[in-house]
């Protein structure tokens, strides 16, 4: 609220400065034109130099004083009153020394210039004073030299013109005040909206800053996670390399086992072959022993001792055949073990 008041005060000061400058400029132009016009009357011999000097002073002194006040403080409110009072003094002298009834038009110019202040009280006061000056001048003239019908008509025209001009000035001031108030209200609304928008922008900026902060933290966390994942992947790669090395070693071991199993199978086959040959030899020896036994038994001349030894030899031969059968059984079991080892090696591979 204080900020809005400060902004409104600043706007009012800037407006007052502009109005003072416009009024000074307008009154300066009007006074110069009037001084030139009266100088022409002096040149014509209609007006004396002394009266011309007085009117020039009444035109310029209030203007210079107001200009000094404007230089000291550009937003002062006294400039309008100085210009108005000075011009009314000039108007009084102009009415007193007038040669035409159109002097009242000067006040109309003043009323128009003072509308820049949008001061209704000032406009009404100027209009009333101007009418009073014209009426007082008419009364003075009527009391001293008398009034003609033309003078009364000019007075009526002047009074009506001043009243209408004053009414127009007041209406203009009121309209200007309303427009200015509307503009001020609109500016206040726009300022309020701008303040709200600025607040919203600040909030959005704060929210965005917080979001950026959170994103930055999440990005940092993600970066750390990526680093951790990279380290884990490197460790996994190293573990994979070790696993590959172990698998290659296992394959080599499996190949070695397979080679040993094949050699064992070959040895087993050789043993089985030898056992088969031995069995054939033993069968041949048994046949021979049977033949010999038959020969011995058939031979009457062979003694009983030889027959007994032959029986013992036969028993030994039978035991040898049992041993060979046992060896053959062991060889078969060895072959099964070799086959199982090969199957396990294949599974391990």
Short mmCIF file of C-alpha atoms in Angstrom, two decimals:
data_model
loop_
_atom_site.label_atom_id
_atom_site.label_comp_id
_atom_site.label_asym_id
_atom_site.label_seq_id
_atom_site.Cartn_x
_atom_site.Cartn_y
_atom_site.Cartn_z
CA UNK A 1 0.00 0.00 0.00
CA UNK A 2 2.83 2.40 0.83
CA UNK A 3 4.45 1.59 -2.48
CA UNK A 4 1.24 2.43 -4.34
CA UNK A 5 0.97 5.75 -2.45
CA UNK A 6 4.57 6.61 -3.31
CA UNK A 7 3.99 5.84 -6.97
CA UNK A 8 0.81 7.96 -6.97
CA UNK A 9 2.66 10.86 -5.33
CA UNK A 10 5.45 10.59 -7.87
CA UNK A 11 2.91 10.65 -10.70
CA UNK A 12 1.19 13.72 -9.21
CA UNK A 13 4.50 15.56 -8.90
CA UNK A 14 5.41 14.79 -12.49
CA UNK A 15 1.96 15.98 -13.64
CA UNK A 16 2.24 19.24 -11.66
CA UNK A 17 5.64 19.94 -13.17
CA UNK A 18 4.25 19.47 -16.67
CA UNK A 19 1.25 21.69 -15.96
CA UNK A 20 3.44 24.47 -14.52
CA UNK A 21 5.69 24.35 -17.56
CA UNK A 22 2.68 24.48 -19.94
CA UNK A 23 1.12 27.40 -18.06
CA UNK A 24 4.41 29.34 -18.03
CA UNK A 25 4.96 28.73 -21.71
CA UNK A 26 1.39 29.71 -22.63
CA UNK A 27 1.38 32.84 -20.49
CA UNK A 28 4.76 33.82 -21.87
CA UNK A 29 3.49 33.63 -25.44
CA UNK A 30 0.28 35.53 -24.56
CA UNK A 31 2.18 38.26 -22.73
CA UNK A 32 4.64 38.70 -25.59
CA UNK A 33 1.78 38.97 -28.08
CA UNK A 34 0.01 41.53 -25.87
CA UNK A 35 3.21 43.57 -25.42
CA UNK A 36 3.69 43.63 -29.17
CA UNK A 37 0.04 44.60 -29.71
CA UNK A 38 0.27 47.47 -27.20
CA UNK A 39 3.58 48.57 -28.69
CA UNK A 40 1.79 48.89 -32.00
CA UNK A 41 -0.83 51.08 -30.26
CA UNK A 42 2.01 53.21 -28.87
CA UNK A 43 3.41 53.49 -32.36
CA UNK A 44 0.00 54.59 -33.58
CA UNK A 45 -0.18 57.20 -30.83
CA UNK A 46 -3.22 55.62 -29.25
CA UNK A 47 -1.42 54.69 -26.01
CA UNK A 48 1.15 56.57 -23.97
CA UNK A 49 4.62 55.21 -23.30
CA UNK A 50 4.14 55.42 -19.51
CA UNK A 51 0.98 53.32 -19.60
CA UNK A 52 2.68 50.92 -22.02
CA UNK A 53 5.63 50.53 -19.59
CA UNK A 54 3.20 49.85 -16.72
CA UNK A 55 1.37 47.20 -18.72
CA UNK A 56 4.66 45.59 -19.82
CA UNK A 57 5.73 45.40 -16.19
CA UNK A 58 2.39 43.87 -15.21
CA UNK A 59 2.83 41.29 -17.99
CA UNK A 60 6.44 40.39 -17.40
CA UNK A 61 7.00 40.73 -13.64
CA UNK A 62 4.49 38.00 -12.58
CA UNK A 63 5.83 35.79 -15.37
CA UNK A 64 9.44 36.24 -14.25
CA UNK A 65 8.51 35.69 -10.60
CA UNK A 66 6.62 32.51 -11.50
CA UNK A 67 9.61 31.35 -13.59
CA UNK A 68 11.91 31.84 -10.57
CA UNK A 69 9.49 29.88 -8.40
CA UNK A 70 9.42 27.11 -11.03
CA UNK A 71 13.21 27.02 -11.06
CA UNK A 72 13.31 26.63 -7.27
CA UNK A 73 10.55 24.03 -7.11
CA UNK A 74 8.99 22.76 -10.31
CA UNK A 75 6.06 21.09 -8.57
CA UNK A 76 4.96 24.11 -6.54
CA UNK A 77 1.25 24.98 -6.60
CA UNK A 78 1.80 28.73 -6.21
CA UNK A 79 2.68 29.28 -9.87
CA UNK A 80 -0.94 29.11 -11.00
CA UNK A 81 -1.98 31.75 -8.46
CA UNK A 82 0.93 34.07 -9.31
CA UNK A 83 0.15 33.91 -13.02
CA UNK A 84 -3.60 34.37 -12.43
CA UNK A 85 -3.18 37.32 -10.04
CA UNK A 86 -0.63 39.05 -12.28
CA UNK A 87 -2.81 38.65 -15.35
CA UNK A 88 -5.90 39.98 -13.52
CA UNK A 89 -3.91 43.10 -12.53
CA UNK A 90 -2.93 43.52 -16.15
CA UNK A 91 -6.57 42.99 -17.14
CA UNK A 92 -7.70 45.74 -14.78
CA UNK A 93 -5.30 48.25 -16.38
CA UNK A 94 -6.34 47.03 -19.81
CA UNK A 95 -10.01 47.59 -18.93
CA UNK A 96 -9.22 51.05 -17.56
CA UNK A 97 -7.36 52.11 -20.71
CA UNK A 98 -9.30 50.13 -23.27
CA UNK A 99 -10.23 51.57 -26.62
CA UNK A 100 -12.46 48.65 -27.60
CA UNK A 101 -14.99 46.44 -25.87
CA UNK A 102 -13.18 43.20 -26.89
CA UNK A 103 -10.68 43.33 -24.01
CA UNK A 104 -12.72 40.70 -22.14
CA UNK A 105 -11.31 38.14 -24.61
CA UNK A 106 -8.05 38.27 -22.65
CA UNK A 107 -9.77 36.57 -19.72
CA UNK A 108 -11.06 33.85 -22.01
CA UNK A 109 -7.45 33.11 -22.98
CA UNK A 110 -6.52 32.99 -19.27
CA UNK A 111 -9.39 30.60 -18.53
CA UNK A 112 -8.28 28.32 -21.35
CA UNK A 113 -4.68 28.31 -20.11
CA UNK A 114 -5.66 27.62 -16.50
CA UNK A 115 -7.66 24.52 -17.51
CA UNK A 116 -4.33 22.66 -17.67
CA UNK A 117 -4.40 22.54 -13.85
CA UNK A 118 -7.86 20.92 -13.81
CA UNK A 119 -8.62 23.16 -10.82
CA UNK A 120 -12.35 23.86 -10.80
CA UNK A 121 -12.16 26.29 -7.90
CA UNK A 122 -9.52 28.36 -9.69
CA UNK A 123 -11.53 28.45 -12.91
CA UNK A 124 -14.72 29.53 -11.11
CA UNK A 125 -12.84 32.19 -9.14
CA UNK A 126 -11.25 33.62 -12.31
CA UNK A 127 -14.62 33.74 -14.07
CA UNK A 128 -16.34 35.49 -11.16
CA UNK A 129 -13.50 38.01 -10.79
CA UNK A 130 -13.53 38.73 -14.51
CA UNK A 131 -17.29 39.37 -14.48
CA UNK A 132 -16.88 41.52 -11.38
CA UNK A 133 -14.14 43.58 -13.04
CA UNK A 134 -16.26 44.13 -16.13
CA UNK A 135 -19.34 45.10 -14.08
CA UNK A 136 -17.25 47.38 -11.83
CA UNK A 137 -15.72 49.03 -14.90
CA UNK A 138 -19.21 49.57 -16.37
CA UNK A 139 -20.46 51.07 -13.09
CA UNK A 140 -17.42 53.36 -12.90
CA UNK A 141 -17.87 54.48 -16.50
CA UNK A 142 -21.59 55.00 -15.96
CA UNK A 143 -20.90 57.10 -12.89
CA UNK A 144 -18.20 59.22 -14.52
CA UNK A 145 -18.85 59.58 -18.22
CA UNK A 146 -22.10 57.72 -18.68
CA UNK A 147 -22.96 54.65 -20.70
CA UNK A 148 -24.36 54.57 -24.18
CA UNK A 149 -26.60 51.87 -25.58
CA UNK A 150 -23.55 50.45 -27.37
CA UNK A 151 -21.62 50.33 -24.08
CA UNK A 152 -24.46 48.45 -22.40
CA UNK A 153 -24.67 46.03 -25.31
CA UNK A 154 -20.90 45.43 -25.18
CA UNK A 155 -21.16 44.88 -21.42
CA UNK A 156 -23.93 42.35 -21.91
CA UNK A 157 -21.91 40.57 -24.58
CA UNK A 158 -18.80 40.60 -22.38
CA UNK A 159 -20.64 39.30 -19.31
CA UNK A 160 -22.43 36.57 -21.29
CA UNK A 161 -19.19 35.59 -23.02
CA UNK A 162 -17.32 35.45 -19.73
CA UNK A 163 -20.09 33.40 -18.07
CA UNK A 164 -20.26 31.00 -20.98
CA UNK A 165 -16.47 30.81 -21.15
CA UNK A 166 -16.33 30.18 -17.42
CA UNK A 167 -18.97 27.48 -17.69
CA UNK A 168 -17.10 25.90 -20.57
CA UNK A 169 -13.85 26.11 -18.61
CA UNK A 170 -15.47 24.57 -15.52
CA UNK A 171 -17.02 21.78 -17.61
CA UNK A 172 -13.69 21.20 -19.29
CA UNK A 173 -11.96 21.08 -15.93
CA UNK A 174 -14.53 18.64 -14.61
CA UNK A 175 -14.16 16.50 -17.71
CA UNK A 176 -10.40 16.66 -17.51
CA UNK A 177 -10.57 15.76 -13.82
CA UNK A 178 -12.73 12.77 -14.60
CA UNK A 179 -10.40 11.71 -17.39
CA UNK A 180 -7.39 12.19 -15.15
CA UNK A 181 -9.09 10.28 -12.36
CA UNK A 182 -10.01 7.53 -14.79
CA UNK A 183 -6.44 7.44 -16.02
CA UNK A 184 -5.15 7.38 -12.45
CA UNK A 185 -7.57 4.60 -11.54
CA UNK A 186 -6.58 2.72 -14.67
CA UNK A 187 -2.92 3.30 -13.91
CA UNK A 188 -3.53 2.10 -10.35
CA UNK A 189 -5.27 -1.01 -11.65
CA UNK A 190 -2.48 -1.61 -14.12
CA UNK A 191 0.07 -1.00 -11.37
CA UNK A 192 -1.74 -3.47 -9.12
CA UNK A 193 -1.91 -6.00 -11.92
CA UNK A 194 1.76 -5.39 -12.68
CA UNK A 195 2.59 -5.85 -9.00
CA UNK A 196 0.61 -9.08 -8.91
CA UNK A 197 2.26 -10.21 -12.12
CA UNK A 198 5.66 -9.28 -10.71
CA UNK A 199 4.85 -11.20 -7.52
CA UNK A 200 3.74 -14.17 -9.59
CA UNK A 201 6.93 -13.93 -11.66
CA UNK A 202 9.00 -13.78 -8.47
CA UNK A 203 7.16 -16.81 -7.09
CA UNK A 204 7.62 -18.66 -10.37
CA UNK A 205 11.29 -17.66 -10.37
CA UNK A 206 11.66 -18.93 -6.79
CA UNK A 207 9.86 -22.14 -7.71
CA UNK A 208 12.00 -22.48 -10.82
CA UNK A 209 15.12 -21.84 -8.77
CA UNK A 210 14.04 -24.51 -6.28
CA UNK A 211 13.30 -26.87 -9.16
CA UNK A 212 16.69 -26.16 -10.70
CA UNK A 213 18.29 -26.81 -7.31
CA UNK A 214 16.45 -30.11 -6.98
CA UNK A 215 17.35 -31.05 -10.55
CA UNK A 216 20.96 -30.16 -9.81
CA UNK A 217 20.92 -32.38 -6.71
CA UNK A 218 19.23 -35.19 -8.63
CA UNK A 219 21.74 -34.75 -11.45
CA UNK A 220 24.58 -34.97 -8.95
CA UNK A 221 22.98 -38.07 -7.42
CA UNK A 222 22.55 -39.56 -10.89
CA UNK A 223 26.15 -38.75 -11.67
CA UNK A 224 27.25 -40.54 -8.50
CA UNK A 225 25.00 -43.48 -9.39
CA UNK A 226 26.55 -43.61 -12.87
CA UNK A 227 30.01 -43.59 -11.32
CA UNK A 228 28.99 -46.38 -8.96
CA UNK A 229 27.44 -48.32 -11.86
CA UNK A 230 30.60 -47.80 -13.90
CA UNK A 231 32.74 -49.14 -11.07
CA UNK A 232 30.33 -52.09 -10.66
CA UNK A 233 30.44 -52.76 -14.40
CA UNK A 234 34.22 -52.68 -14.32
CA UNK A 235 34.22 -55.10 -11.40
CA UNK A 236 31.64 -57.25 -13.21
CA UNK A 237 33.82 -57.16 -16.32
CA UNK A 238 36.80 -58.24 -14.27
CA UNK A 239 34.66 -60.98 -12.67
CA UNK A 240 33.48 -62.04 -16.12
CA UNK A 241 37.07 -62.17 -17.33
CA UNK A 242 37.92 -64.34 -14.31
CA UNK A 243 34.89 -66.52 -14.99
CA UNK A 244 35.94 -66.86 -18.62
CA UNK A 245 39.45 -67.78 -17.48
CA UNK A 246 37.96 -70.36 -15.08
CA UNK A 247 35.71 -71.72 -17.83
CA UNK A 248 38.64 -71.96 -20.22
CA UNK A 249 40.64 -73.71 -17.50
CA UNK A 250 37.70 -76.01 -16.79
CA UNK A 251 37.44 -76.79 -20.49
CA UNK A 252 41.13 -77.56 -20.57
CA UNK A 253 40.73 -79.78 -17.51
CA UNK A 254 37.72 -81.44 -19.11
CA UNK A 255 39.74 -82.07 -22.27
CA UNK A 256 42.53 -83.54 -20.15
CA UNK A 257 40.04 -85.71 -18.28
CA UNK A 258 38.52 -86.79 -21.58
CA UNK A 259 41.97 -87.67 -22.90
CA UNK A 260 42.74 -89.67 -19.76
CA UNK A 261 39.38 -91.42 -20.02
CA UNK A 262 40.10 -92.30 -23.63
CA UNK A 263 43.53 -93.64 -22.70
CA UNK A 264 41.91 -95.63 -19.87
CA UNK A 265 39.34 -96.97 -22.32
CA UNK A 266 42.14 -97.97 -24.68
CA UNK A 267 43.99 -99.67 -21.78
CA UNK A 268 40.81 -101.38 -20.70
CA UNK A 269 40.20 -102.62 -24.23
CA UNK A 270 43.78 -103.89 -24.35
CA UNK A 271 43.33 -105.65 -20.98
CA UNK A 272 40.08 -107.18 -22.15
CA UNK A 273 41.80 -108.33 -25.33
CA UNK A 274 44.67 -109.85 -23.33
CA UNK A 275 42.20 -111.49 -20.95
CA UNK A 276 40.34 -112.96 -23.88
CA UNK A 277 43.65 -114.31 -25.26
CA UNK A 278 44.56 -115.68 -21.86
CA UNK A 279 41.20 -117.34 -21.55
CA UNK A 280 41.72 -119.00 -24.91
CA UNK A 281 45.18 -120.15 -23.84
CA UNK A 282 43.79 -121.46 -20.56
CA UNK A 283 41.00 -123.21 -22.42
CA UNK A 284 43.64 -124.72 -24.71
CA UNK A 285 45.75 -125.71 -21.70
CA UNK A 286 42.70 -127.21 -20.05
CA UNK A 287 41.99 -129.20 -23.16
CA UNK A 288 45.55 -130.31 -23.24
CA UNK A 289 45.39 -131.20 -19.55
CA UNK A 290 42.18 -133.09 -20.15
CA UNK A 291 43.85 -134.91 -23.00
CA UNK A 292 46.88 -135.57 -20.87
CA UNK A 293 44.67 -136.74 -18.05
CA UNK A 294 42.89 -139.01 -20.43
CA UNK A 295 46.21 -140.28 -21.68
CA UNK A 296 47.44 -140.73 -18.14
CA UNK A 297 44.27 -142.42 -17.04
CA UNK A 298 44.31 -144.61 -20.08
CA UNK A 299 47.90 -145.41 -19.59
CA UNK A 300 48.29 -148.26 -17.28
CA UNK A 301 51.92 -147.61 -16.86
CA UNK A 302 51.53 -144.20 -15.33
CA UNK A 303 51.83 -144.38 -11.67
CA UNK A 304 49.29 -143.19 -9.23
CA UNK A 305 51.66 -140.44 -8.10
CA UNK A 306 51.71 -138.83 -11.49
CA UNK A 307 47.95 -139.06 -11.63
CA UNK A 308 47.69 -137.33 -8.27
CA UNK A 309 50.02 -134.57 -9.36
CA UNK A 310 48.06 -134.14 -12.53
CA UNK A 311 44.88 -133.75 -10.48
CA UNK A 312 46.63 -131.14 -8.40
CA UNK A 313 47.79 -129.39 -11.56
CA UNK A 314 44.20 -129.50 -12.81
CA UNK A 315 43.02 -127.92 -9.59
CA UNK A 316 45.59 -125.20 -10.04
CA UNK A 317 44.41 -124.72 -13.58
CA UNK A 318 40.81 -124.35 -12.38
CA UNK A 319 41.88 -121.79 -9.81
CA UNK A 320 43.81 -119.93 -12.50
CA UNK A 321 40.68 -119.86 -14.64
CA UNK A 322 38.72 -118.40 -11.70
CA UNK A 323 41.39 -115.73 -11.22
CA UNK A 324 41.21 -114.88 -14.93
CA UNK A 325 37.43 -114.57 -14.66
CA UNK A 326 37.87 -112.24 -11.71
CA UNK A 327 40.37 -110.15 -13.69
CA UNK A 328 37.87 -110.01 -16.58
CA UNK A 329 35.18 -108.82 -14.18
CA UNK A 330 37.51 -106.12 -12.82
CA UNK A 331 38.28 -105.00 -16.36
CA UNK A 332 34.57 -104.71 -17.12
CA UNK A 333 34.02 -102.59 -13.97
CA UNK A 334 36.98 -100.40 -14.99
CA UNK A 335 35.34 -99.83 -18.37
CA UNK A 336 32.09 -98.75 -16.69
CA UNK A 337 33.98 -96.36 -14.43
CA UNK A 338 35.73 -94.86 -17.46
CA UNK A 339 32.36 -94.39 -19.20
CA UNK A 340 30.90 -92.64 -16.13
CA UNK A 341 33.94 -90.37 -15.91
CA UNK A 342 33.50 -89.42 -19.57
CA UNK A 343 29.83 -88.59 -19.01
CA UNK A 344 30.64 -86.41 -15.95
CA UNK A 345 33.36 -84.64 -17.90
CA UNK A 346 30.90 -83.91 -20.67
CA UNK A 347 28.41 -82.46 -18.15
CA UNK A 348 31.07 -80.34 -16.54
CA UNK A 349 32.07 -78.99 -19.98
#
